[in-house]
Tab-separated table of N, CA and C in Angstrom:
chain	number	residue	atom	x	y	z
A	1	UNK	N	68.051	7.108	27.653
A	1	UNK	CA	67.495	6.380	28.996
A	1	UNK	C	65.672	6.768	29.059
A	2	UNK	N	65.535	5.500	29.802
A	2	UNK	CA	63.986	5.612	30.339
A	2	UNK	C	62.975	5.609	29.413
A	3	UNK	N	63.029	5.270	28.048
A	3	UNK	CA	61.960	4.829	27.355
A	3	UNK	C	61.850	3.182	27.455
A	4	UNK	N	60.703	3.344	26.817
A	4	UNK	CA	60.295	1.415	27.300
A	4	UNK	C	60.785	0.485	25.938
A	5	UNK	N	61.465	-0.470	26.502
A	5	UNK	CA	61.533	-1.228	25.512
A	5	UNK	C	60.188	-1.835	24.773
A	6	UNK	N	60.948	-1.806	23.588
A	6	UNK	CA	59.278	-3.221	22.885
A	6	UNK	C	60.056	-4.254	22.580
A	7	UNK	N	59.319	-5.049	23.612
A	7	UNK	CA	59.105	-6.166	23.984
A	7	UNK	C	58.881	-6.856	22.635
A	8	UNK	N	59.343	-8.145	22.099
A	8	UNK	CA	58.657	-8.911	21.433
A	8	UNK	C	59.002	-10.594	20.993
A	9	UNK	N	57.735	-10.814	21.278
A	9	UNK	CA	58.427	-12.401	20.982
A	9	UNK	C	58.137	-13.424	19.722
A	10	UNK	N	59.407	-14.166	19.283
A	10	UNK	CA	59.427	-14.863	18.099
A	10	UNK	C	59.663	-16.021	17.866
A	11	UNK	N	59.384	-17.188	17.471
A	11	UNK	CA	59.348	-18.401	17.545
A	11	UNK	C	60.541	-18.482	15.850
A	12	UNK	N	61.511	-19.382	16.624
A	12	UNK	CA	62.564	-18.769	15.434
A	12	UNK	C	64.485	-20.327	15.935
A	13	UNK	N	64.825	-19.563	15.395
A	13	UNK	CA	66.323	-19.896	14.866
A	13	UNK	C	66.767	-18.825	15.915
A	14	UNK	N	67.649	-18.572	16.894
A	14	UNK	CA	68.210	-17.309	17.661
A	14	UNK	C	69.446	-16.900	16.588
A	15	UNK	N	70.685	-17.465	16.639
A	15	UNK	CA	71.409	-17.731	15.626
A	15	UNK	C	70.838	-17.227	14.371
A	16	UNK	N	69.642	-16.833	13.508
A	16	UNK	CA	68.985	-16.254	12.552
A	16	UNK	C	68.792	-14.730	12.677
A	17	UNK	N	68.817	-14.743	13.529
A	17	UNK	CA	67.651	-13.023	13.744
A	17	UNK	C	69.019	-12.119	13.255
A	18	UNK	N	68.073	-11.365	12.778
A	18	UNK	CA	68.740	-10.101	12.287
A	18	UNK	C	68.811	-8.764	13.159
A	19	UNK	N	69.434	-8.767	13.754
A	19	UNK	CA	69.525	-8.018	15.039
A	19	UNK	C	71.220	-7.185	15.221
A	20	UNK	N	71.093	-6.471	16.117
A	20	UNK	CA	72.011	-6.051	16.646
A	20	UNK	C	73.543	-6.724	17.607
A	21	UNK	N	72.403	-7.081	18.262
A	21	UNK	CA	73.112	-8.635	19.007
A	21	UNK	C	72.209	-9.648	19.539
A	22	UNK	N	72.529	-10.701	19.739
A	22	UNK	CA	72.018	-12.023	20.290
A	22	UNK	C	72.796	-12.095	21.516
A	23	UNK	N	71.356	-12.582	22.340
A	23	UNK	CA	72.673	-13.021	23.748
A	23	UNK	C	72.405	-15.025	23.702
A	24	UNK	N	73.685	-15.147	24.165
A	24	UNK	CA	74.193	-16.514	24.328
A	24	UNK	C	74.089	-17.233	25.972
A	25	UNK	N	73.162	-18.244	26.489
A	25	UNK	CA	72.844	-18.787	27.885
A	25	UNK	C	74.286	-19.593	27.430
A	26	UNK	N	75.418	-19.078	28.421
A	26	UNK	CA	76.580	-19.591	28.267
A	26	UNK	C	76.498	-20.551	29.226
A	27	UNK	N	78.338	-21.325	29.767
A	27	UNK	CA	78.224	-21.746	30.695
A	27	UNK	C	79.627	-21.105	31.089
A	28	UNK	N	79.956	-21.356	32.923
A	28	UNK	CA	80.611	-20.268	33.327
A	28	UNK	C	82.141	-20.412	32.518
A	29	UNK	N	82.333	-21.503	31.970
A	29	UNK	CA	83.463	-21.613	31.476
A	29	UNK	C	84.029	-21.223	29.815
A	30	UNK	N	82.363	-21.011	28.909
A	30	UNK	CA	82.924	-19.600	27.987
A	30	UNK	C	83.397	-20.698	26.822
A	31	UNK	N	83.465	-21.641	26.974
A	31	UNK	CA	83.711	-22.164	25.991
A	31	UNK	C	82.875	-22.926	25.344
A	32	UNK	N	81.618	-22.819	25.062
A	32	UNK	CA	80.515	-23.808	24.063
A	32	UNK	C	80.583	-24.794	25.013
A	33	UNK	N	79.045	-25.334	24.667
A	33	UNK	CA	78.235	-26.372	25.154
A	33	UNK	C	77.219	-27.063	24.075
A	34	UNK	N	76.111	-27.203	25.074
A	34	UNK	CA	74.969	-27.813	24.533
A	34	UNK	C	73.882	-26.581	24.474
A	35	UNK	N	72.593	-27.260	24.013
A	35	UNK	CA	71.394	-26.286	23.603
A	35	UNK	C	72.129	-25.120	23.003
A	36	UNK	N	71.468	-23.572	22.562
A	36	UNK	CA	71.687	-22.473	22.779
A	36	UNK	C	73.101	-22.263	22.471
A	37	UNK	N	74.277	-22.423	23.279
A	37	UNK	CA	75.473	-22.442	23.445
A	37	UNK	C	75.641	-22.548	22.029
A	38	UNK	N	76.152	-23.793	22.326
A	38	UNK	CA	76.307	-24.782	21.146
A	38	UNK	C	75.876	-24.408	19.988
A	39	UNK	N	74.375	-23.840	19.406
A	39	UNK	CA	73.796	-23.032	18.306
A	39	UNK	C	74.728	-22.745	17.947
A	40	UNK	N	75.154	-21.239	18.572
A	40	UNK	CA	75.251	-19.510	18.521
A	40	UNK	C	76.994	-20.050	18.267
A	41	UNK	N	77.727	-21.439	18.985
A	41	UNK	CA	79.557	-21.746	18.258
A	41	UNK	C	78.980	-22.051	17.522
A	42	UNK	N	78.381	-23.252	16.818
A	42	UNK	CA	78.053	-23.495	15.171
A	42	UNK	C	78.034	-22.711	14.534
A	43	UNK	N	76.829	-21.941	14.498
A	43	UNK	CA	76.545	-20.862	13.270
A	43	UNK	C	77.842	-19.503	13.517
A	44	UNK	N	78.493	-19.240	14.460
A	44	UNK	CA	79.131	-18.021	14.491
A	44	UNK	C	80.527	-18.617	14.360
A	45	UNK	N	80.395	-19.720	13.886
A	45	UNK	CA	82.423	-20.158	13.310
A	45	UNK	C	83.124	-19.932	14.542
A	46	UNK	N	84.148	-20.206	14.244
A	46	UNK	CA	85.308	-20.470	15.178
A	46	UNK	C	85.818	-18.964	15.638
A	47	UNK	N	85.669	-17.836	15.094
A	47	UNK	CA	85.792	-16.422	15.711
A	47	UNK	C	85.108	-16.569	16.786
A	48	UNK	N	84.019	-17.022	17.627
A	48	UNK	CA	83.203	-16.424	18.700
A	48	UNK	C	83.548	-17.114	19.856
A	49	UNK	N	84.884	-18.607	19.288
A	49	UNK	CA	85.109	-19.120	20.567
A	49	UNK	C	86.446	-18.843	20.946
A	50	UNK	N	87.385	-18.249	19.367
A	50	UNK	CA	88.434	-17.478	19.767
A	50	UNK	C	88.592	-16.551	20.817
A	51	UNK	N	87.331	-15.489	20.562
A	51	UNK	CA	86.702	-14.013	20.670
A	51	UNK	C	86.747	-14.593	22.566
A	52	UNK	N	86.173	-15.983	22.439
A	52	UNK	CA	85.715	-15.676	24.351
A	52	UNK	C	86.899	-16.415	24.746
A	53	UNK	N	88.387	-17.161	24.538
A	53	UNK	CA	89.111	-17.618	25.134
A	53	UNK	C	89.836	-16.102	25.274
A	54	UNK	N	90.070	-15.024	24.250
A	54	UNK	CA	91.254	-13.891	24.285
A	54	UNK	C	90.245	-12.985	25.771
A	55	UNK	N	88.555	-12.774	25.596
A	55	UNK	CA	88.210	-11.805	26.328
A	55	UNK	C	87.726	-12.126	27.967
A	56	UNK	N	87.554	-14.198	28.098
A	56	UNK	CA	87.436	-14.564	29.156
A	56	UNK	C	87.849	-15.714	29.388
A	57	UNK	N	89.219	-15.385	29.757
A	57	UNK	CA	90.277	-16.470	29.774
A	57	UNK	C	90.040	-17.248	30.970
A	58	UNK	N	89.369	-16.853	32.544
A	58	UNK	CA	88.803	-17.266	33.341
A	58	UNK	C	87.460	-17.807	33.776
A	59	UNK	N	86.861	-17.278	32.464
A	59	UNK	CA	85.802	-17.899	31.910
A	59	UNK	C	84.193	-16.491	32.807
A	60	UNK	N	83.375	-17.056	33.278
A	60	UNK	CA	82.259	-15.630	33.794
A	60	UNK	C	81.677	-16.248	35.206
A	61	UNK	N	80.964	-15.099	35.613
A	61	UNK	CA	80.505	-15.186	37.113
A	61	UNK	C	79.275	-15.517	36.583
A	62	UNK	N	78.582	-16.931	37.338
A	62	UNK	CA	76.922	-16.674	36.273
A	62	UNK	C	76.371	-15.383	37.451
A	63	UNK	N	75.564	-14.770	36.353
A	63	UNK	CA	74.614	-13.532	36.419
A	63	UNK	C	75.268	-12.962	35.307
A	64	UNK	N	76.693	-13.257	34.848
A	64	UNK	CA	76.905	-11.879	34.525
A	64	UNK	C	76.904	-11.902	33.027
A	65	UNK	N	77.570	-11.042	32.214
A	65	UNK	CA	77.641	-11.094	30.737
A	65	UNK	C	78.719	-10.523	30.225
A	66	UNK	N	79.150	-10.582	28.950
A	66	UNK	CA	80.092	-9.926	28.207
A	66	UNK	C	79.954	-10.060	26.910
A	67	UNK	N	80.675	-9.836	25.814
A	67	UNK	CA	80.067	-9.520	24.325
A	67	UNK	C	81.797	-10.026	24.141
A	68	UNK	N	81.748	-11.019	22.551
A	68	UNK	CA	81.959	-10.943	21.547
A	68	UNK	C	81.110	-10.539	20.173
A	69	UNK	N	82.609	-11.081	18.836
A	69	UNK	CA	81.863	-11.099	18.045
A	69	UNK	C	80.902	-11.991	17.609
A	70	UNK	N	79.810	-11.983	16.716
A	70	UNK	CA	79.309	-12.851	15.931
A	70	UNK	C	79.558	-13.689	15.309
A	71	UNK	N	80.861	-13.615	14.529
A	71	UNK	CA	81.687	-14.609	13.811
A	71	UNK	C	80.601	-14.610	12.331
A	72	UNK	N	80.023	-15.194	11.718
A	72	UNK	CA	79.360	-15.828	11.111
A	72	UNK	C	77.588	-15.306	10.936
A	73	UNK	N	77.580	-15.086	12.248
A	73	UNK	CA	75.857	-14.744	12.218
A	73	UNK	C	75.485	-13.224	11.744
A	74	UNK	N	74.210	-13.284	10.914
A	74	UNK	CA	73.740	-11.844	10.796
A	74	UNK	C	74.068	-10.888	11.830
A	75	UNK	N	73.921	-11.218	13.449
A	75	UNK	CA	73.685	-10.189	14.417
A	75	UNK	C	75.357	-9.606	14.208
A	76	UNK	N	75.682	-8.660	15.388
A	76	UNK	CA	77.228	-8.017	14.968
A	76	UNK	C	77.643	-8.739	16.346
A	77	UNK	N	77.481	-8.989	16.814
A	77	UNK	CA	77.748	-9.154	18.312
A	77	UNK	C	76.825	-10.000	18.936
A	78	UNK	N	77.433	-11.334	20.157
A	78	UNK	CA	77.134	-11.993	20.847
A	78	UNK	C	77.186	-11.566	22.558
A	79	UNK	N	76.347	-11.334	22.783
A	79	UNK	CA	76.266	-11.448	24.601
A	79	UNK	C	76.190	-12.419	25.081
A	80	UNK	N	76.900	-12.723	25.929
A	80	UNK	CA	77.468	-14.001	26.700
A	80	UNK	C	76.585	-13.984	28.040
A	81	UNK	N	76.036	-15.082	28.469
A	81	UNK	CA	75.360	-14.961	29.714
A	81	UNK	C	75.231	-15.822	30.094
A	82	UNK	N	75.180	-16.106	32.015
A	82	UNK	CA	75.639	-17.558	32.569
A	82	UNK	C	74.450	-17.852	33.444
A	83	UNK	N	73.672	-18.279	33.045
A	83	UNK	CA	72.409	-18.208	33.953
A	83	UNK	C	72.312	-19.647	34.760
A	84	UNK	N	71.668	-19.210	36.005
A	84	UNK	CA	71.920	-19.849	36.964
A	84	UNK	C	72.201	-21.708	37.003
A	85	UNK	N	72.375	-22.545	37.092
A	85	UNK	CA	71.406	-24.028	37.055
A	85	UNK	C	70.807	-24.469	38.311
A	86	UNK	N	69.689	-24.497	37.524
A	86	UNK	CA	68.510	-25.042	38.801
A	86	UNK	C	69.068	-26.708	38.780
A	87	UNK	N	68.846	-27.198	38.066
A	87	UNK	CA	68.961	-28.694	38.454
A	87	UNK	C	70.135	-29.026	39.424
A	88	UNK	N	71.375	-27.914	39.044
A	88	UNK	CA	72.654	-28.325	40.177
A	88	UNK	C	71.997	-27.492	41.701
A	89	UNK	N	71.203	-26.823	41.813
A	89	UNK	CA	70.980	-26.521	42.808
A	89	UNK	C	71.166	-24.962	43.492
A	90	UNK	N	71.478	-24.129	42.044
A	90	UNK	CA	71.248	-22.577	42.035
A	90	UNK	C	69.769	-21.844	41.651
A	91	UNK	N	69.671	-21.882	42.894
A	91	UNK	CA	67.868	-21.180	43.225
A	91	UNK	C	67.798	-20.249	43.206
A	92	UNK	N	68.595	-19.244	43.432
A	92	UNK	CA	68.724	-18.040	43.436
A	92	UNK	C	68.228	-17.052	42.359
A	93	UNK	N	66.900	-16.729	41.928
A	93	UNK	CA	66.116	-15.565	40.860
A	93	UNK	C	66.692	-14.685	40.573
A	94	UNK	N	67.706	-13.882	41.778
A	94	UNK	CA	67.665	-12.504	41.730
A	94	UNK	C	69.769	-12.818	40.491
A	95	UNK	N	69.727	-13.923	40.718
A	95	UNK	CA	71.077	-14.094	39.594
A	95	UNK	C	70.518	-14.498	37.852
A	96	UNK	N	69.192	-15.390	38.010
A	96	UNK	CA	68.931	-15.133	37.182
A	96	UNK	C	68.795	-13.568	36.247
A	97	UNK	N	67.291	-12.763	36.999
A	97	UNK	CA	66.583	-11.945	36.640
A	97	UNK	C	68.544	-10.714	36.125
A	98	UNK	N	69.629	-11.073	36.856
A	98	UNK	CA	70.777	-10.379	36.642
A	98	UNK	C	71.557	-10.965	35.274
A	99	UNK	N	70.730	-11.657	35.123
A	99	UNK	CA	71.651	-11.948	33.511
A	99	UNK	C	71.156	-11.203	32.669
A	100	UNK	N	69.677	-10.778	32.880
A	100	UNK	CA	68.440	-10.396	31.553
A	100	UNK	C	69.545	-8.614	31.934
A	101	UNK	N	69.286	-8.179	33.295
A	101	UNK	CA	69.912	-6.825	32.929
A	101	UNK	C	71.580	-6.709	32.862
A	102	UNK	N	72.157	-7.025	33.525
A	102	UNK	CA	73.419	-7.224	32.789
A	102	UNK	C	73.601	-7.509	31.260
A	103	UNK	N	72.905	-8.212	30.483
A	103	UNK	CA	73.151	-7.949	29.088
A	103	UNK	C	72.617	-7.204	28.630
A	104	UNK	N	71.521	-6.480	28.932
A	104	UNK	CA	71.190	-4.967	28.293
A	104	UNK	C	72.012	-3.839	28.399
A	105	UNK	N	72.987	-4.122	29.779
A	105	UNK	CA	74.194	-2.566	29.962
A	105	UNK	C	74.880	-3.272	29.158
A	106	UNK	N	75.010	-4.497	28.475
A	106	UNK	CA	76.700	-4.443	27.651
A	106	UNK	C	75.944	-4.327	26.354
A	107	UNK	N	74.934	-4.231	26.631
A	107	UNK	CA	74.410	-3.905	24.860
A	107	UNK	C	73.828	-2.624	25.185
A	108	UNK	N	74.079	-1.311	26.178
A	108	UNK	CA	73.922	-0.185	25.824
A	108	UNK	C	75.352	0.235	26.008
A	109	UNK	N	76.427	-0.570	26.421
A	109	UNK	CA	77.497	-0.138	26.293
A	109	UNK	C	78.519	-0.259	24.533
A	110	UNK	N	78.232	-1.452	24.085
A	110	UNK	CA	78.153	-0.824	22.571
A	110	UNK	C	77.380	-0.808	21.371
A	111	UNK	N	76.425	-0.119	22.127
A	111	UNK	CA	75.077	1.135	21.122
A	111	UNK	C	74.324	-0.263	20.690
A	112	UNK	N	73.877	-1.421	20.909
A	112	UNK	CA	73.395	-1.977	20.505
A	112	UNK	C	71.742	-1.620	19.981
A	113	UNK	N	71.219	-1.302	19.293
A	113	UNK	CA	69.516	-1.014	19.579
A	113	UNK	C	68.213	-2.731	19.614
A	114	UNK	N	68.714	-3.574	18.907
A	114	UNK	CA	68.136	-4.759	18.871
A	114	UNK	C	68.697	-5.371	19.602
A	115	UNK	N	67.835	-6.635	20.356
A	115	UNK	CA	69.138	-7.830	20.269
A	115	UNK	C	67.995	-8.931	21.257
A	116	UNK	N	68.491	-10.077	20.969
A	116	UNK	CA	67.545	-11.264	20.954
A	116	UNK	C	67.857	-12.208	21.625
A	117	UNK	N	67.155	-12.371	22.887
A	117	UNK	CA	67.355	-12.931	23.901
A	117	UNK	C	66.260	-14.690	23.986
A	118	UNK	N	67.760	-15.656	24.121
A	118	UNK	CA	66.805	-16.716	24.141
A	118	UNK	C	65.936	-16.806	26.023
A	119	UNK	N	65.342	-18.604	26.133
A	119	UNK	CA	64.801	-18.390	27.479
A	119	UNK	C	66.259	-18.302	28.624
A	120	UNK	N	66.468	-17.903	29.307
A	120	UNK	CA	67.589	-18.104	29.704
A	120	UNK	C	67.823	-19.798	31.019
A	121	UNK	N	68.537	-20.523	31.469
A	121	UNK	CA	68.262	-21.406	32.331
A	121	UNK	C	66.938	-22.200	32.118
A	122	UNK	N	66.409	-21.714	31.457
A	122	UNK	CA	65.024	-22.770	31.437
A	122	UNK	C	64.856	-24.248	30.506
A	123	UNK	N	66.705	-24.372	29.820
A	123	UNK	CA	66.650	-25.659	29.197
A	123	UNK	C	66.938	-26.835	30.327
A	124	UNK	N	68.587	-26.856	29.177
A	124	UNK	CA	69.106	-28.019	30.668
A	124	UNK	C	69.492	-27.690	31.823
A	125	UNK	N	69.239	-25.663	32.333
A	125	UNK	CA	69.579	-25.877	33.425
A	125	UNK	C	68.093	-25.901	34.439
A	126	UNK	N	67.701	-25.980	33.781
A	126	UNK	CA	66.002	-26.552	34.362
A	126	UNK	C	65.493	-25.464	35.531
A	127	UNK	N	65.973	-24.388	35.032
A	127	UNK	CA	64.983	-23.460	35.623
A	127	UNK	C	63.168	-23.584	35.271
A	128	UNK	N	62.254	-24.026	36.559
A	128	UNK	CA	61.222	-23.891	36.071
A	128	UNK	C	60.276	-22.761	34.268
A	129	UNK	N	59.854	-22.998	33.881
A	129	UNK	CA	59.757	-22.308	32.214
A	129	UNK	C	58.755	-21.157	32.816
A	130	UNK	N	57.680	-21.466	33.302
A	130	UNK	CA	56.595	-20.235	33.424
A	130	UNK	C	57.219	-19.018	34.825
A	131	UNK	N	58.410	-19.662	35.609
A	131	UNK	CA	58.969	-18.747	36.834
A	131	UNK	C	59.935	-18.080	35.321
A	132	UNK	N	60.687	-18.952	34.891
A	132	UNK	CA	61.803	-18.184	33.700
A	132	UNK	C	61.391	-17.763	32.899
A	133	UNK	N	60.351	-17.439	32.177
A	133	UNK	CA	59.589	-16.640	31.207
A	133	UNK	C	59.165	-15.247	32.345
A	134	UNK	N	58.857	-15.214	33.815
A	134	UNK	CA	57.796	-13.936	33.702
A	134	UNK	C	59.628	-13.205	34.563
A	135	UNK	N	60.356	-13.828	34.911
A	135	UNK	CA	61.953	-13.564	35.459
A	135	UNK	C	62.332	-12.069	34.451
A	136	UNK	N	62.186	-12.841	33.130
A	136	UNK	CA	62.576	-12.398	31.236
A	136	UNK	C	61.687	-11.075	31.352
A	137	UNK	N	60.654	-11.553	31.281
A	137	UNK	CA	59.189	-10.034	30.592
A	137	UNK	C	59.776	-9.625	32.369
A	138	UNK	N	59.718	-9.173	33.283
A	138	UNK	CA	59.366	-8.589	34.308
A	138	UNK	C	61.041	-7.442	34.139
A	139	UNK	N	62.176	-8.549	33.966
A	139	UNK	CA	63.235	-8.004	34.092
A	139	UNK	C	63.745	-6.843	33.024
A	140	UNK	N	63.647	-7.313	31.469
A	140	UNK	CA	63.480	-6.521	30.368
A	140	UNK	C	62.608	-5.453	30.677
A	141	UNK	N	61.367	-5.217	30.738
A	141	UNK	CA	60.451	-4.248	31.253
A	141	UNK	C	60.583	-3.053	31.720
A	142	UNK	N	61.363	-3.847	32.996
A	142	UNK	CA	61.877	-2.802	34.003
A	142	UNK	C	62.974	-2.282	33.820
A	143	UNK	N	63.865	-2.573	32.436
A	143	UNK	CA	65.151	-2.456	32.455
A	143	UNK	C	65.180	-0.390	32.039
A	144	UNK	N	66.727	0.192	32.036
A	144	UNK	CA	66.836	1.023	31.488
A	144	UNK	C	67.770	1.103	31.109
A	145	UNK	N	67.521	1.003	29.351
A	145	UNK	CA	68.195	1.095	28.649
A	145	UNK	C	67.980	1.698	27.671
A	146	UNK	N	68.870	1.586	26.376
A	146	UNK	CA	68.666	2.467	25.517
A	146	UNK	C	68.423	1.687	23.967
A	147	UNK	N	68.486	0.064	24.149
A	147	UNK	CA	67.615	-0.858	23.757
A	147	UNK	C	66.572	-0.793	23.428
A	148	UNK	N	65.939	-0.277	21.891
A	148	UNK	CA	65.463	-0.150	21.611
A	148	UNK	C	63.838	-1.343	21.302
A	149	UNK	N	64.633	-2.564	20.879
A	149	UNK	CA	63.409	-3.621	20.071
A	149	UNK	C	64.164	-5.308	21.068
A	150	UNK	N	63.489	-5.541	22.393
A	150	UNK	CA	64.901	-6.940	22.747
A	150	UNK	C	63.518	-7.609	22.345
A	151	UNK	N	63.509	-9.586	21.609
A	151	UNK	CA	63.324	-10.400	21.136
A	151	UNK	C	63.040	-11.447	21.789
A	152	UNK	N	62.648	-12.338	22.519
A	152	UNK	CA	62.763	-13.306	23.229
A	152	UNK	C	61.636	-14.145	22.051
A	153	UNK	N	62.532	-15.376	21.958
A	153	UNK	CA	63.045	-16.477	21.464
A	153	UNK	C	62.742	-17.882	20.981
A	154	UNK	N	61.181	-18.136	20.981
A	154	UNK	CA	61.687	-19.065	21.526
A	154	UNK	C	61.738	-20.501	20.076
A	155	UNK	N	61.884	-21.517	20.669
A	155	UNK	CA	62.109	-22.352	19.552
A	155	UNK	C	61.434	-23.012	19.314
A	156	UNK	N	60.836	-23.761	20.259
A	156	UNK	CA	59.020	-24.643	19.951
A	156	UNK	C	57.741	-23.916	19.937
A	157	UNK	N	56.621	-24.020	19.710
A	157	UNK	CA	55.600	-23.559	19.222
A	157	UNK	C	54.637	-23.218	21.358
A	158	UNK	N	55.225	-24.588	22.278
A	158	UNK	CA	54.764	-24.270	23.296
A	158	UNK	C	55.474	-23.178	24.132
A	159	UNK	N	56.565	-23.485	23.844
A	159	UNK	CA	57.241	-21.758	24.847
A	159	UNK	C	56.732	-20.799	24.062
A	160	UNK	N	56.944	-20.556	22.924
A	160	UNK	CA	56.539	-19.165	22.346
A	160	UNK	C	55.339	-18.855	22.677
A	161	UNK	N	54.083	-20.187	22.589
A	161	UNK	CA	52.971	-19.925	23.222
A	161	UNK	C	52.689	-19.153	24.652
A	162	UNK	N	53.402	-19.755	25.456
A	162	UNK	CA	53.522	-18.977	26.698
A	162	UNK	C	54.464	-17.961	27.295
A	163	UNK	N	54.842	-17.484	26.173
A	163	UNK	CA	56.289	-16.003	26.410
A	163	UNK	C	55.432	-15.163	25.740
A	164	UNK	N	54.163	-15.766	24.422
A	164	UNK	CA	53.177	-14.571	24.190
A	164	UNK	C	51.984	-14.791	25.790
A	165	UNK	N	51.463	-14.960	25.834
A	165	UNK	CA	50.894	-15.172	27.081
A	165	UNK	C	51.467	-14.136	27.840
A	166	UNK	N	52.797	-14.684	28.391
A	166	UNK	CA	53.121	-13.539	29.929
A	166	UNK	C	53.147	-12.061	29.261
A	167	UNK	N	53.701	-12.000	28.126
A	167	UNK	CA	53.979	-10.327	27.447
A	167	UNK	C	52.716	-9.778	27.339
A	168	UNK	N	51.604	-10.294	27.006
A	168	UNK	CA	50.373	-9.944	26.747
A	168	UNK	C	49.767	-9.429	28.125
A	169	UNK	N	49.519	-10.821	29.342
A	169	UNK	CA	49.689	-9.795	31.284
A	169	UNK	C	50.746	-8.860	31.161
A	170	UNK	N	51.843	-8.749	30.511
A	170	UNK	CA	52.738	-7.537	31.069
A	170	UNK	C	51.728	-6.047	30.776
A	171	UNK	N	51.667	-6.235	29.729
A	171	UNK	CA	51.052	-4.984	29.106
A	171	UNK	C	50.034	-4.590	29.240
C-alpha cells in the first residue's frame, strides 16, 4: 500500500481493455442494462449474468461494488459498482466517490494490478460530466491501493479530452 496509482486516460471500448479487471457501471438490480452495463454483459456473455445472479441475488446498493467473472472479455474480472442516478434525484457526491473507492478495495481483494474504469454515473444517470470526471480523478489519486494502473476509458473524443485535461491538472 501507499504508492501512487498511475492514472491513464484511454479512448476506446472498455470491454476490449487488456487489464486484470474492468469496472461496470451497473444498476441496483445487477441484471444488465443500457450503456456500459449492456456492453459489458454482451461482451462477457451469459457467464457474467449467471455470476451476477449467483453472487448478488438481491442486487447491490448504490455506492457499493462487487465482482464477477469477465466471461469472454480479455479481463479476468468485472468489478460491478452502482453509481447514483443524478437524473432521478440521487445527488449525494459521496455515493459517486464511494464507487471508485469500493471498486479499488475489491480490486485489492482480488489482487488486480490493472483496472479500467468507465466514467461512472455520467451517462444516462446524468451526473454533470466535469464533476463526474473530478470525482473519478480525485478519488483514484487519493486511494490507498495496491492497484498499479487505473485507466479511465472514454468512449468519445470530447470526453477523452476533458478527462485528459483534468488528469493533467491533478498531476
